[in-house]
Short mmCIF file of C-alpha atoms and ligand atoms in Angstrom, two decimals:
data_model
loop_
_atom_site.label_atom_id
_atom_site.label_comp_id
_atom_site.label_asym_id
_atom_site.label_seq_id
_atom_site.Cartn_x
_atom_site.Cartn_y
_atom_site.Cartn_z
CA MET A 1 -42.22 2.95 -155.21
CA MET A 2 -42.83 2.48 -158.99
CA GLN A 3 -39.73 0.35 -159.13
CA ILE A 4 -40.80 -1.93 -156.31
CA GLU A 5 -44.18 -2.43 -158.04
CA THR A 6 -42.49 -3.23 -161.34
CA ILE A 7 -40.24 -5.77 -159.62
CA VAL A 8 -43.23 -7.34 -157.86
CA CYS A 9 -45.12 -7.49 -161.21
CA TYR A 10 -42.12 -8.97 -162.92
CA ARG A 11 -41.80 -11.60 -160.24
CA ILE A 12 -45.45 -12.45 -160.41
CA CYS A 13 -45.28 -12.75 -164.20
CA ARG A 14 -42.18 -14.90 -163.98
CA GLN A 15 -43.90 -17.10 -161.39
CA PHE A 16 -46.91 -17.33 -163.75
CA MET A 17 -44.77 -18.46 -166.69
CA HIS A 18 -43.10 -21.00 -164.43
CA HIS A 19 -46.56 -22.36 -163.54
CA VAL A 20 -47.64 -22.39 -167.16
CA VAL A 21 -44.63 -24.52 -168.02
CA ARG A 22 -44.92 -26.65 -164.94
CA ARG A 23 -48.64 -27.26 -165.39
CA ARG A 24 -48.17 -28.11 -169.01
CA ILE A 25 -50.77 -25.53 -170.12
CA GLN A 26 -49.48 -25.51 -173.69
CA HIS A 27 -50.33 -23.60 -176.84
CA VAL A 28 -51.36 -20.44 -174.93
CA ARG A 29 -51.60 -17.77 -177.67
CA LEU A 30 -49.77 -14.48 -177.20
CA GLY A 31 -52.98 -12.43 -176.72
CA SER A 32 -54.67 -14.77 -174.30
CA SER A 33 -51.34 -15.34 -172.60
CA LEU A 34 -51.25 -11.69 -171.61
CA LYS A 35 -54.89 -11.88 -170.47
CA ILE A 36 -54.17 -14.96 -168.37
CA ALA A 37 -51.06 -13.32 -166.95
CA MET A 38 -53.07 -10.30 -165.80
CA ASN A 39 -55.69 -12.57 -164.38
CA PHE A 40 -53.06 -14.55 -162.68
CA MET A 41 -51.48 -11.45 -161.08
CA TYR A 42 -54.87 -10.53 -159.71
CA HIS A 43 -55.49 -14.01 -158.29
CA ARG A 44 -51.96 -14.34 -156.84
CA ARG A 45 -52.78 -11.31 -154.79
CA TYR A 46 -56.25 -12.29 -153.62
CA SER A 47 -56.62 -16.05 -153.81
CA SER A 48 -53.26 -17.58 -154.73
CA LYS A 49 -54.97 -19.66 -157.40
CA VAL A 50 -53.79 -20.57 -160.85
CA THR A 51 -56.24 -19.48 -163.52
CA GLY A 52 -57.37 -21.61 -166.42
CA ILE A 53 -60.37 -22.63 -168.55
CA VAL A 54 -61.52 -26.24 -168.91
CA LEU A 55 -64.07 -27.83 -171.20
CA GLY A 56 -65.76 -30.82 -169.52
CA ILE A 57 -67.67 -33.66 -171.10
CA GLU A 58 -70.07 -36.01 -169.33
CA THR A 59 -71.60 -39.16 -170.86
CA SER A 60 -71.33 -41.76 -168.12
CA CYS A 61 -75.05 -42.62 -168.01
CA ASP A 62 -77.99 -40.98 -169.74
CA ASP A 63 -77.04 -37.31 -169.87
CA THR A 64 -74.90 -35.80 -172.62
CA GLY A 65 -73.35 -32.77 -170.93
CA CYS A 66 -70.70 -30.24 -171.82
CA ALA A 67 -69.61 -27.14 -169.95
CA ILE A 68 -66.82 -24.59 -169.95
CA VAL A 69 -65.74 -23.46 -166.47
CA ASP A 70 -62.95 -21.16 -165.34
CA SER A 71 -60.84 -21.43 -162.17
CA ASN A 72 -62.98 -18.88 -160.39
CA GLY A 73 -65.90 -21.31 -160.71
CA LYS A 74 -67.55 -19.20 -163.36
CA ILE A 75 -69.65 -21.22 -165.81
CA LEU A 76 -68.85 -19.68 -169.21
CA GLY A 77 -71.13 -21.94 -171.16
CA GLU A 78 -73.21 -25.10 -170.61
CA ALA A 79 -75.32 -27.48 -172.67
CA LEU A 80 -77.10 -30.64 -171.60
CA ASN A 81 -79.16 -33.18 -173.48
CA SER A 82 -81.09 -35.36 -171.08
CA GLN A 83 -82.34 -38.81 -172.28
CA GLN A 84 -84.61 -39.09 -169.23
CA GLN A 85 -87.93 -39.03 -171.11
CA ILE A 86 -86.87 -41.66 -173.64
CA HIS A 87 -85.66 -44.05 -170.91
CA LEU A 88 -88.82 -43.35 -168.81
CA ASN A 89 -90.85 -44.57 -171.79
CA HIS A 90 -88.70 -47.76 -171.98
CA GLY A 91 -89.09 -48.38 -168.25
CA GLY A 92 -85.32 -48.00 -167.62
CA ILE A 93 -82.00 -47.23 -169.26
CA ILE A 94 -81.18 -49.48 -172.20
CA PRO A 95 -77.40 -49.11 -172.74
CA PRO A 96 -77.26 -49.33 -176.59
CA ILE A 97 -80.04 -46.75 -176.83
CA ALA A 98 -78.16 -44.49 -174.38
CA ARG A 99 -74.97 -44.94 -176.49
CA ASP A 100 -76.73 -44.04 -179.74
CA LEU A 101 -78.31 -40.91 -178.21
CA HIS A 102 -74.90 -39.80 -176.87
CA LYS A 103 -73.41 -40.26 -180.32
CA GLN A 104 -76.22 -38.34 -181.89
CA HIS A 105 -75.93 -35.38 -179.49
CA ILE A 106 -72.35 -35.06 -178.33
CA GLU A 107 -71.18 -32.85 -181.17
CA HIS A 108 -73.89 -30.22 -180.98
CA VAL A 109 -73.87 -30.24 -177.16
CA VAL A 110 -70.15 -29.36 -177.23
CA HIS A 111 -70.66 -26.73 -179.94
CA ASP A 112 -73.58 -25.19 -178.05
CA ALA A 113 -71.44 -24.89 -174.81
CA LEU A 114 -68.64 -23.19 -176.82
CA ARG A 115 -71.07 -20.90 -178.61
CA ILE A 116 -72.71 -19.83 -175.32
CA ALA A 117 -69.29 -19.18 -173.79
CA SER A 118 -68.35 -17.20 -176.91
CA ILE A 119 -64.99 -18.91 -177.11
CA GLU A 120 -63.17 -21.31 -179.41
CA LEU A 121 -61.64 -24.64 -178.51
CA SER A 122 -58.19 -23.00 -178.85
CA ASP A 123 -59.14 -20.74 -175.86
CA VAL A 124 -59.45 -23.55 -173.33
CA ASP A 125 -56.48 -24.92 -171.40
CA ALA A 126 -57.57 -28.52 -171.19
CA ILE A 127 -60.38 -30.97 -172.01
CA ALA A 128 -61.80 -33.06 -169.14
CA THR A 129 -63.95 -36.02 -169.79
CA THR A 130 -65.58 -38.75 -167.59
CA VAL A 131 -63.87 -42.11 -168.13
CA LYS A 132 -65.02 -43.93 -164.97
CA PRO A 133 -67.27 -45.41 -163.54
CA GLY A 134 -70.50 -45.73 -165.57
CA LEU A 135 -72.12 -47.57 -168.46
CA PRO A 136 -69.27 -48.77 -170.72
CA LEU A 137 -71.12 -48.00 -173.94
CA SER A 138 -71.91 -44.46 -172.74
CA LEU A 139 -68.43 -43.78 -171.30
CA VAL A 140 -66.74 -44.61 -174.55
CA VAL A 141 -68.64 -41.94 -176.52
CA GLY A 142 -67.52 -39.14 -174.19
CA MET A 143 -63.97 -40.46 -173.90
CA ASN A 144 -63.55 -40.77 -177.72
CA TYR A 145 -65.01 -37.30 -178.31
CA GLY A 146 -62.71 -35.83 -175.63
CA LYS A 147 -59.73 -37.50 -177.28
CA HIS A 148 -60.83 -36.21 -180.66
CA LEU A 149 -61.00 -32.63 -179.30
CA SER A 150 -57.62 -33.05 -177.57
CA ARG A 151 -56.04 -34.36 -180.73
CA THR A 152 -57.36 -31.67 -183.02
CA SER A 153 -56.67 -28.78 -180.63
CA GLY A 154 -53.41 -30.00 -179.09
CA LYS A 155 -54.82 -29.33 -175.63
CA PRO A 156 -54.15 -31.89 -172.88
CA LEU A 157 -56.79 -34.36 -171.73
CA ILE A 158 -57.89 -34.76 -168.13
CA PRO A 159 -59.63 -38.12 -167.44
CA VAL A 160 -62.22 -37.69 -164.68
CA HIS A 161 -63.77 -40.08 -162.11
CA HIS A 162 -67.49 -39.28 -162.20
CA MET A 163 -68.03 -39.78 -158.40
CA GLU A 164 -64.96 -37.68 -157.48
CA ALA A 165 -66.49 -34.97 -159.67
CA HIS A 166 -69.79 -35.18 -157.76
CA ALA A 167 -67.88 -34.90 -154.53
CA LEU A 168 -65.87 -31.84 -155.40
CA THR A 169 -68.64 -29.81 -157.25
CA ILE A 170 -69.50 -28.06 -153.97
CA ARG A 171 -66.06 -26.36 -153.98
CA MET A 172 -67.11 -24.51 -157.12
CA VAL A 173 -69.97 -22.78 -155.34
CA GLN A 174 -68.80 -22.40 -151.77
CA LYS A 175 -65.65 -22.58 -149.63
CA VAL A 176 -65.23 -26.12 -148.40
CA ASP A 177 -61.65 -27.04 -147.44
CA PHE A 178 -60.10 -30.52 -147.40
CA PRO A 179 -60.64 -32.77 -145.53
CA PHE A 180 -64.44 -33.21 -145.48
CA LEU A 181 -66.98 -36.07 -145.38
CA VAL A 182 -69.10 -36.73 -148.45
CA LEU A 183 -72.25 -38.79 -148.98
CA LEU A 184 -72.97 -39.42 -152.63
CA ILE A 185 -76.44 -40.67 -153.38
CA SER A 186 -77.48 -41.11 -157.00
CA GLY A 187 -79.21 -43.54 -159.38
CA GLY A 188 -76.03 -45.68 -159.67
CA HIS A 189 -74.14 -45.10 -156.42
CA CYS A 190 -74.32 -44.79 -152.66
CA LEU A 191 -70.97 -43.88 -151.24
CA LEU A 192 -69.69 -42.42 -147.95
CA ALA A 193 -66.12 -41.15 -148.00
CA VAL A 194 -63.62 -38.82 -146.45
CA VAL A 195 -62.20 -36.51 -149.04
CA GLN A 196 -58.58 -35.61 -148.11
CA ALA A 197 -57.43 -34.05 -151.40
CA VAL A 198 -58.49 -33.68 -155.05
CA ASP A 199 -57.48 -37.32 -155.68
CA LYS A 200 -57.41 -38.76 -152.21
CA PHE A 201 -60.58 -40.45 -150.86
CA LEU A 202 -61.12 -42.90 -147.99
CA LEU A 203 -64.14 -45.05 -148.73
CA LEU A 204 -66.07 -45.69 -145.46
CA GLY A 205 -69.14 -47.33 -146.96
CA GLN A 206 -70.96 -48.24 -150.19
CA SER A 207 -74.15 -49.93 -151.35
CA LEU A 208 -74.07 -53.71 -151.46
CA ASP A 209 -76.91 -53.77 -153.98
CA ASP A 210 -79.07 -50.97 -155.44
CA ALA A 211 -78.38 -47.25 -155.06
CA PRO A 212 -81.16 -45.11 -153.43
CA GLY A 213 -82.10 -43.43 -156.77
CA GLU A 214 -82.41 -46.88 -158.37
CA ALA A 215 -84.65 -48.06 -155.48
CA PHE A 216 -86.85 -44.98 -155.92
CA ASP A 217 -86.94 -45.43 -159.70
CA LYS A 218 -88.01 -49.03 -159.43
CA ALA A 219 -90.64 -48.30 -156.74
CA ALA A 220 -92.13 -45.41 -158.80
CA ARG A 221 -92.38 -47.70 -161.84
CA ARG A 222 -93.91 -50.55 -159.90
CA LEU A 223 -96.43 -48.15 -158.27
CA LYS A 224 -97.32 -46.88 -161.80
CA LEU A 225 -96.95 -43.22 -160.66
CA ARG A 226 -96.45 -42.21 -164.35
CA ASN A 227 -100.14 -42.91 -164.92
CA LEU A 228 -100.90 -39.73 -162.95
CA PRO A 229 -100.43 -36.74 -165.29
CA GLU A 230 -98.59 -34.67 -162.70
CA PHE A 231 -95.94 -37.41 -162.38
CA ARG A 232 -95.56 -38.29 -166.05
CA THR A 233 -92.28 -36.49 -166.77
CA LEU A 234 -90.63 -36.83 -163.38
CA SER A 235 -87.69 -39.06 -162.48
CA GLY A 236 -88.65 -41.91 -160.12
CA GLY A 237 -87.00 -40.16 -157.16
CA ARG A 238 -88.67 -36.85 -157.73
CA ALA A 239 -92.04 -38.71 -158.26
CA ILE A 240 -91.67 -40.56 -154.90
CA GLU A 241 -90.84 -37.25 -153.16
CA LEU A 242 -93.87 -35.47 -154.67
CA ALA A 243 -96.16 -38.41 -153.83
CA ALA A 244 -94.84 -38.51 -150.27
CA SER A 245 -95.60 -34.84 -149.81
CA LYS A 246 -99.25 -35.62 -150.56
CA SER A 247 -99.40 -38.36 -147.89
CA THR A 248 -102.09 -37.98 -145.22
CA ASP A 249 -100.55 -40.59 -142.94
CA PRO A 250 -96.79 -40.90 -143.51
CA GLN A 251 -96.51 -43.57 -140.79
CA ALA A 252 -99.19 -45.82 -142.24
CA PHE A 253 -96.50 -48.19 -143.60
CA GLU A 254 -93.74 -49.07 -141.22
CA PHE A 255 -90.59 -50.55 -142.72
CA PRO A 256 -88.18 -52.68 -140.60
CA MET A 257 -84.68 -51.35 -139.93
CA VAL A 258 -82.15 -52.34 -142.62
CA MET A 259 -78.80 -54.02 -141.81
CA ALA A 260 -79.24 -53.28 -138.11
CA GLN A 261 -77.03 -56.31 -137.23
CA TYR A 262 -74.05 -55.01 -139.31
CA ARG A 263 -72.02 -52.39 -137.44
CA ASP A 264 -70.47 -50.89 -140.61
CA CYS A 265 -71.28 -48.08 -143.02
CA ASN A 266 -72.35 -50.12 -146.01
CA PHE A 267 -75.78 -49.57 -147.42
CA SER A 268 -78.48 -51.94 -148.80
CA MET A 269 -81.76 -51.25 -150.49
CA ALA A 270 -82.71 -54.86 -150.98
CA GLY A 271 -84.71 -55.16 -147.74
CA ILE A 272 -86.70 -52.01 -148.53
CA LYS A 273 -87.29 -53.17 -152.09
CA ASN A 274 -88.70 -56.48 -150.90
CA CYS A 275 -90.90 -54.80 -148.39
CA VAL A 276 -92.29 -52.45 -151.09
CA ARG A 277 -93.01 -55.42 -153.37
CA ARG A 278 -94.85 -57.27 -150.53
CA HIS A 279 -96.93 -54.17 -149.62
CA ILE A 280 -97.89 -53.52 -153.24
CA LEU A 281 -98.95 -57.14 -153.86
CA GLN A 282 -100.91 -57.17 -150.62
CA GLN A 283 -102.70 -53.90 -151.41
CA GLU A 284 -103.42 -54.89 -155.03
CA LYS A 285 -105.01 -58.14 -153.82
CA LEU A 286 -106.90 -56.38 -151.01
CA HIS A 287 -108.40 -53.69 -153.33
CA GLY A 288 -108.65 -55.75 -156.55
CA VAL A 289 -106.30 -53.36 -158.37
CA GLU A 290 -105.69 -54.30 -162.05
CA GLY A 291 -103.96 -53.09 -165.21
CA ASP A 292 -103.12 -49.36 -165.18
CA GLU A 293 -104.84 -48.69 -161.85
CA LEU A 294 -102.90 -47.52 -158.74
CA ILE A 295 -103.32 -48.80 -155.20
CA PRO A 296 -105.51 -46.38 -153.15
CA ASP A 297 -102.91 -45.78 -150.49
CA VAL A 298 -100.09 -44.98 -152.91
CA PHE A 299 -99.09 -41.61 -151.41
CA ASN A 300 -98.78 -43.05 -147.87
CA LEU A 301 -96.72 -45.92 -149.20
CA CYS A 302 -94.40 -43.46 -150.99
CA ALA A 303 -93.93 -41.53 -147.69
CA GLY A 304 -93.07 -44.87 -145.99
CA ILE A 305 -90.52 -45.69 -148.75
CA GLN A 306 -88.90 -42.17 -148.55
CA MET A 307 -88.72 -42.46 -144.76
CA ALA A 308 -87.23 -46.01 -144.84
CA VAL A 309 -84.51 -44.95 -147.37
CA THR A 310 -83.81 -41.70 -145.43
CA ARG A 311 -83.59 -43.47 -142.04
CA HIS A 312 -81.19 -46.04 -143.47
CA LEU A 313 -78.94 -43.34 -145.00
CA CYS A 314 -78.92 -41.36 -141.76
CA GLN A 315 -78.03 -44.32 -139.62
CA ARG A 316 -75.11 -45.39 -141.82
CA LEU A 317 -74.00 -41.74 -141.99
CA GLN A 318 -74.15 -41.41 -138.20
CA ARG A 319 -71.88 -44.41 -137.77
CA GLY A 320 -69.54 -42.94 -140.35
CA MET A 321 -69.41 -39.63 -138.36
CA GLU A 322 -68.65 -41.61 -135.12
CA PHE A 323 -65.85 -43.43 -136.97
CA VAL A 324 -64.44 -40.17 -138.27
CA THR A 325 -64.27 -38.84 -134.66
CA LEU A 326 -62.69 -42.00 -133.36
CA GLN A 327 -59.99 -41.91 -136.05
CA ASN A 328 -59.59 -38.12 -135.94
CA LEU A 329 -60.10 -37.89 -139.68
CA LEU A 330 -61.53 -34.35 -139.67
CA PRO A 331 -60.54 -31.25 -137.67
CA ARG A 332 -62.49 -31.14 -134.38
CA ASP A 333 -63.77 -27.65 -134.90
CA ASN A 334 -64.44 -27.64 -138.64
CA LYS A 335 -66.42 -30.65 -139.81
CA THR A 336 -68.41 -30.52 -143.01
CA LEU A 337 -70.68 -33.06 -144.65
CA VAL A 338 -71.10 -32.62 -148.40
CA LEU A 339 -74.19 -34.23 -149.82
CA SER A 340 -74.40 -34.67 -153.62
CA GLY A 341 -75.69 -36.90 -156.51
CA GLY A 342 -79.20 -36.79 -157.98
CA VAL A 343 -80.96 -37.98 -154.76
CA ALA A 344 -79.50 -34.99 -152.93
CA CYS A 345 -82.18 -32.95 -154.76
CA ASN A 346 -84.66 -34.55 -152.31
CA THR A 347 -85.75 -31.94 -149.72
CA PHE A 348 -86.88 -34.47 -147.14
CA ILE A 349 -83.56 -36.27 -147.25
CA LYS A 350 -81.65 -32.92 -147.06
CA ARG A 351 -83.65 -31.97 -143.94
CA ALA A 352 -82.91 -35.34 -142.34
CA MET A 353 -79.20 -34.89 -143.08
CA GLY A 354 -79.44 -31.44 -141.58
CA LEU A 355 -80.74 -33.03 -138.30
CA VAL A 356 -77.88 -35.59 -138.21
CA CYS A 357 -75.32 -32.80 -138.89
CA GLN A 358 -76.81 -30.66 -136.08
CA HIS A 359 -76.48 -33.52 -133.62
CA MET A 360 -72.99 -34.46 -134.68
CA GLY A 361 -71.51 -30.96 -134.89
CA TYR A 362 -71.17 -30.86 -138.67
CA SER A 363 -72.14 -28.16 -141.17
CA LEU A 364 -74.05 -29.42 -144.17
CA ALA A 365 -73.16 -28.33 -147.71
CA VAL A 366 -75.31 -29.32 -150.67
CA PRO A 367 -74.85 -28.02 -154.25
CA PRO A 368 -77.94 -26.54 -155.93
CA PRO A 369 -80.11 -29.27 -157.54
CA HIS A 370 -78.90 -28.71 -161.12
CA LEU A 371 -75.35 -29.38 -159.90
CA CYS A 372 -76.37 -32.50 -157.95
CA THR A 373 -77.68 -34.40 -160.99
CA ASP A 374 -75.30 -35.31 -163.79
CA ASN A 375 -73.97 -32.40 -165.92
CA GLY A 376 -70.90 -31.23 -167.78
CA ILE A 377 -70.14 -28.48 -165.21
CA MET A 378 -68.99 -30.92 -162.53
CA ILE A 379 -66.60 -32.56 -164.95
CA ALA A 380 -65.16 -29.20 -166.17
CA TRP A 381 -64.78 -28.17 -162.49
CA ASN A 382 -62.96 -31.42 -161.66
CA GLY A 383 -60.70 -30.59 -164.60
CA ILE A 384 -60.02 -27.20 -162.97
CA GLU A 385 -59.24 -28.83 -159.60
CA ARG A 386 -56.88 -31.21 -161.33
CA LEU A 387 -55.25 -28.50 -163.44
CA CYS A 388 -54.58 -26.38 -160.40
CA ALA A 389 -53.19 -29.32 -158.41
CA ASP A 390 -51.29 -30.58 -161.45
CA ILE A 391 -52.79 -34.06 -161.25
CA GLY A 392 -53.67 -36.46 -164.09
CA ILE A 393 -53.17 -34.06 -167.08
CA THR A 394 -52.01 -35.97 -170.15
CA HIS A 395 -51.12 -35.72 -173.81
CA ASP A 396 -50.69 -39.48 -174.04
CA LEU A 397 -54.13 -40.24 -175.33
CA ASP A 398 -53.50 -43.96 -175.91
CA SER A 399 -52.90 -44.41 -172.17
CA VAL A 400 -56.45 -43.21 -171.40
CA ASP A 401 -59.22 -45.84 -171.32
CA ILE A 402 -62.62 -46.26 -169.64
CA ASP A 403 -63.07 -48.22 -166.39
CA SER A 404 -66.80 -48.83 -165.92
CA LYS A 405 -66.56 -50.28 -162.41
CA CYS A 406 -63.78 -48.17 -160.92
CA PRO A 407 -64.12 -47.93 -157.11
CA LEU A 408 -63.80 -44.64 -155.22
CA GLY A 409 -60.52 -44.13 -153.31
CA GLU A 410 -58.88 -46.34 -150.71
CA ASP A 411 -61.18 -48.93 -149.22
CA TRP A 412 -61.63 -48.36 -145.51
CA THR A 413 -64.92 -50.31 -145.24
CA ASP A 414 -63.30 -53.16 -143.30
CA LYS A 415 -61.75 -50.71 -140.83
CA VAL A 416 -65.18 -49.28 -140.13
CA ALA A 417 -66.60 -52.79 -139.64
CA LYS A 418 -63.70 -53.68 -137.30
CA ALA A 419 -64.37 -50.62 -135.14
CA SER A 420 -67.88 -52.14 -134.58
CA ILE A 421 -69.37 -48.85 -133.37
CA LYS A 422 -72.66 -49.11 -131.54
CA CYS A 423 -74.81 -45.99 -132.03
CA LYS A 424 -77.79 -44.38 -130.25
CA TRP A 425 -79.86 -43.38 -133.27
CA ILE A 426 -80.74 -39.74 -133.77
CA LYS A 427 -84.54 -39.45 -133.94
CA LEU A 428 -86.04 -38.29 -137.20
CA THR A 429 -89.53 -37.68 -135.70
CA PRO A 430 -89.22 -33.87 -136.04
CA LEU A 431 -89.40 -34.40 -139.80
CA LEU A 432 -92.78 -36.11 -139.53
CA LYS A 433 -94.04 -33.24 -137.35
CA GLU A 434 -92.92 -30.79 -140.05
CA HIS A 435 -94.81 -32.89 -142.55
CA SER A 436 -98.04 -32.79 -140.58
CA THR A 437 -97.84 -28.98 -140.07
CA SER A 438 -97.21 -28.47 -143.85
CA GLN A 439 -100.39 -30.47 -144.51
CA GLU A 440 -102.55 -28.38 -142.25
O1 KG4 B 1 -76.69 -38.23 -160.19
P1 KG4 B 1 -77.79 -38.59 -161.13
O2 KG4 B 1 -78.26 -37.52 -162.06
O3 KG4 B 1 -77.36 -39.78 -162.04
C1 KG4 B 1 -76.58 -40.89 -161.60
O4 KG4 B 1 -75.38 -40.73 -161.63
O5 KG4 B 1 -77.25 -41.85 -161.19
O6 KG4 B 1 -78.99 -39.21 -160.29
C2 KG4 B 1 -80.18 -39.63 -160.85
C3 KG4 B 1 -81.00 -40.23 -159.77
C4 KG4 B 1 -82.27 -40.95 -160.32
O7 KG4 B 1 -82.38 -42.20 -159.76
C5 KG4 B 1 -83.41 -40.05 -159.79
O8 KG4 B 1 -84.59 -40.79 -159.54
C6 KG4 B 1 -82.83 -39.46 -158.50
O9 KG4 B 1 -81.49 -39.23 -158.85
N1 KG4 B 1 -83.48 -38.24 -158.15
C7 KG4 B 1 -84.13 -38.06 -156.95
C8 KG4 B 1 -84.68 -36.75 -156.97
N2 KG4 B 1 -84.35 -36.16 -158.15
C9 KG4 B 1 -83.59 -37.06 -158.85
N3 KG4 B 1 -84.32 -38.87 -155.92
C10 KG4 B 1 -85.04 -38.42 -154.82
N4 KG4 B 1 -85.60 -37.22 -154.82
C11 KG4 B 1 -85.43 -36.33 -155.85
N5 KG4 B 1 -86.01 -35.09 -155.77
ZN1 ZN B 2 -73.93 -39.04 -161.24
#
């Protein structure tokens, strides 16, 4: 009996060493090598996963984030410096200011994450850093710092696609198998895609102009919501959500359907934005609103904006789901929609997506809010996914560069348009009923 166990142990260890070599996890010290081998044996038996630790860096927009995550999805350490308040004061993100703040904070953010994790850089297996897409000036800071860490530690670098990282974060907190459908809604993006593997995405639809978070941010600014103390420190999207929850008549402002004539899955916020501008001008004129004053019906207008954006997202998503069925892109009996990105923090939008999923036979999976907005954890986790799948791990630092406009996956948007699917829209009225009962 003992002998059999010894042989099994030996085989597992040999397999592990084979994986270490194959996965180019280099410079594993003798002590930690034994620890990882023990870990590995445990996981071979229970989850057949390769173990590892990745340090992830995020600087694609206005958050300087770093986290250290292991292959069990355990967050060993995390630090985040948000620039939100500074950009709110400027009325939007100013790229050179974002770059300077990243430069100012990156070193201590990384040190804080390592200190909280109680580990040294030599203990991690790889360094993952966002290199695409995002603000070029911001991306460069994270990429250069990642390269610096890789160079000084001898650990490999894993360049990460920010939107792929948003899409896969859910797998860190719950079991979601490939393939699945993902809707990514943030301040910079609006993307609908089928995720087939760690690095295989089929893009079904994307925004032709603004992203939903951007539309919310602009509307909140134009409505001067920051002049109300309760809203002062909130992102535009969170401010619109809070204002909408205070609405007494959420149907007071009706917005026309957006892109109803286009039978594809692309998104557009331009129509909603124009409508908002028209309503505000009309109301300001009607009530003689000037300077720092707000229009009297501001909460109802916010409810209208939130509903218009939500309805548009739901309709494009519904067509995407019909297309998925037509093309047999997901297993018939196991369909999951993952919702992520900063706008996925919005409770009203989550409830609407829940309704669509219920009608279409999908289960809905949404990461907790602090994992939906930008952070270093999602980058470290993407590094883990790539390490385990042996994809895109490099020591050739000169070959890594930023790509600020990098698209997501293979473009299937034309195929969706060609399918020209007509839909009978799922009604979102139950959401308004819920709103009125929560007001009572
Ligand atoms: O993913 P994220 O942190 O950064 C980007 O990659 O863009 O998303 C930030 C966006 C902002 O536009 C913000 O207004 C929006 O997410 N947001 C929300 C909410 N919380 C943040 N939008 C709607 N409802 C919220 N509760
Ligand atoms: Zn993001």
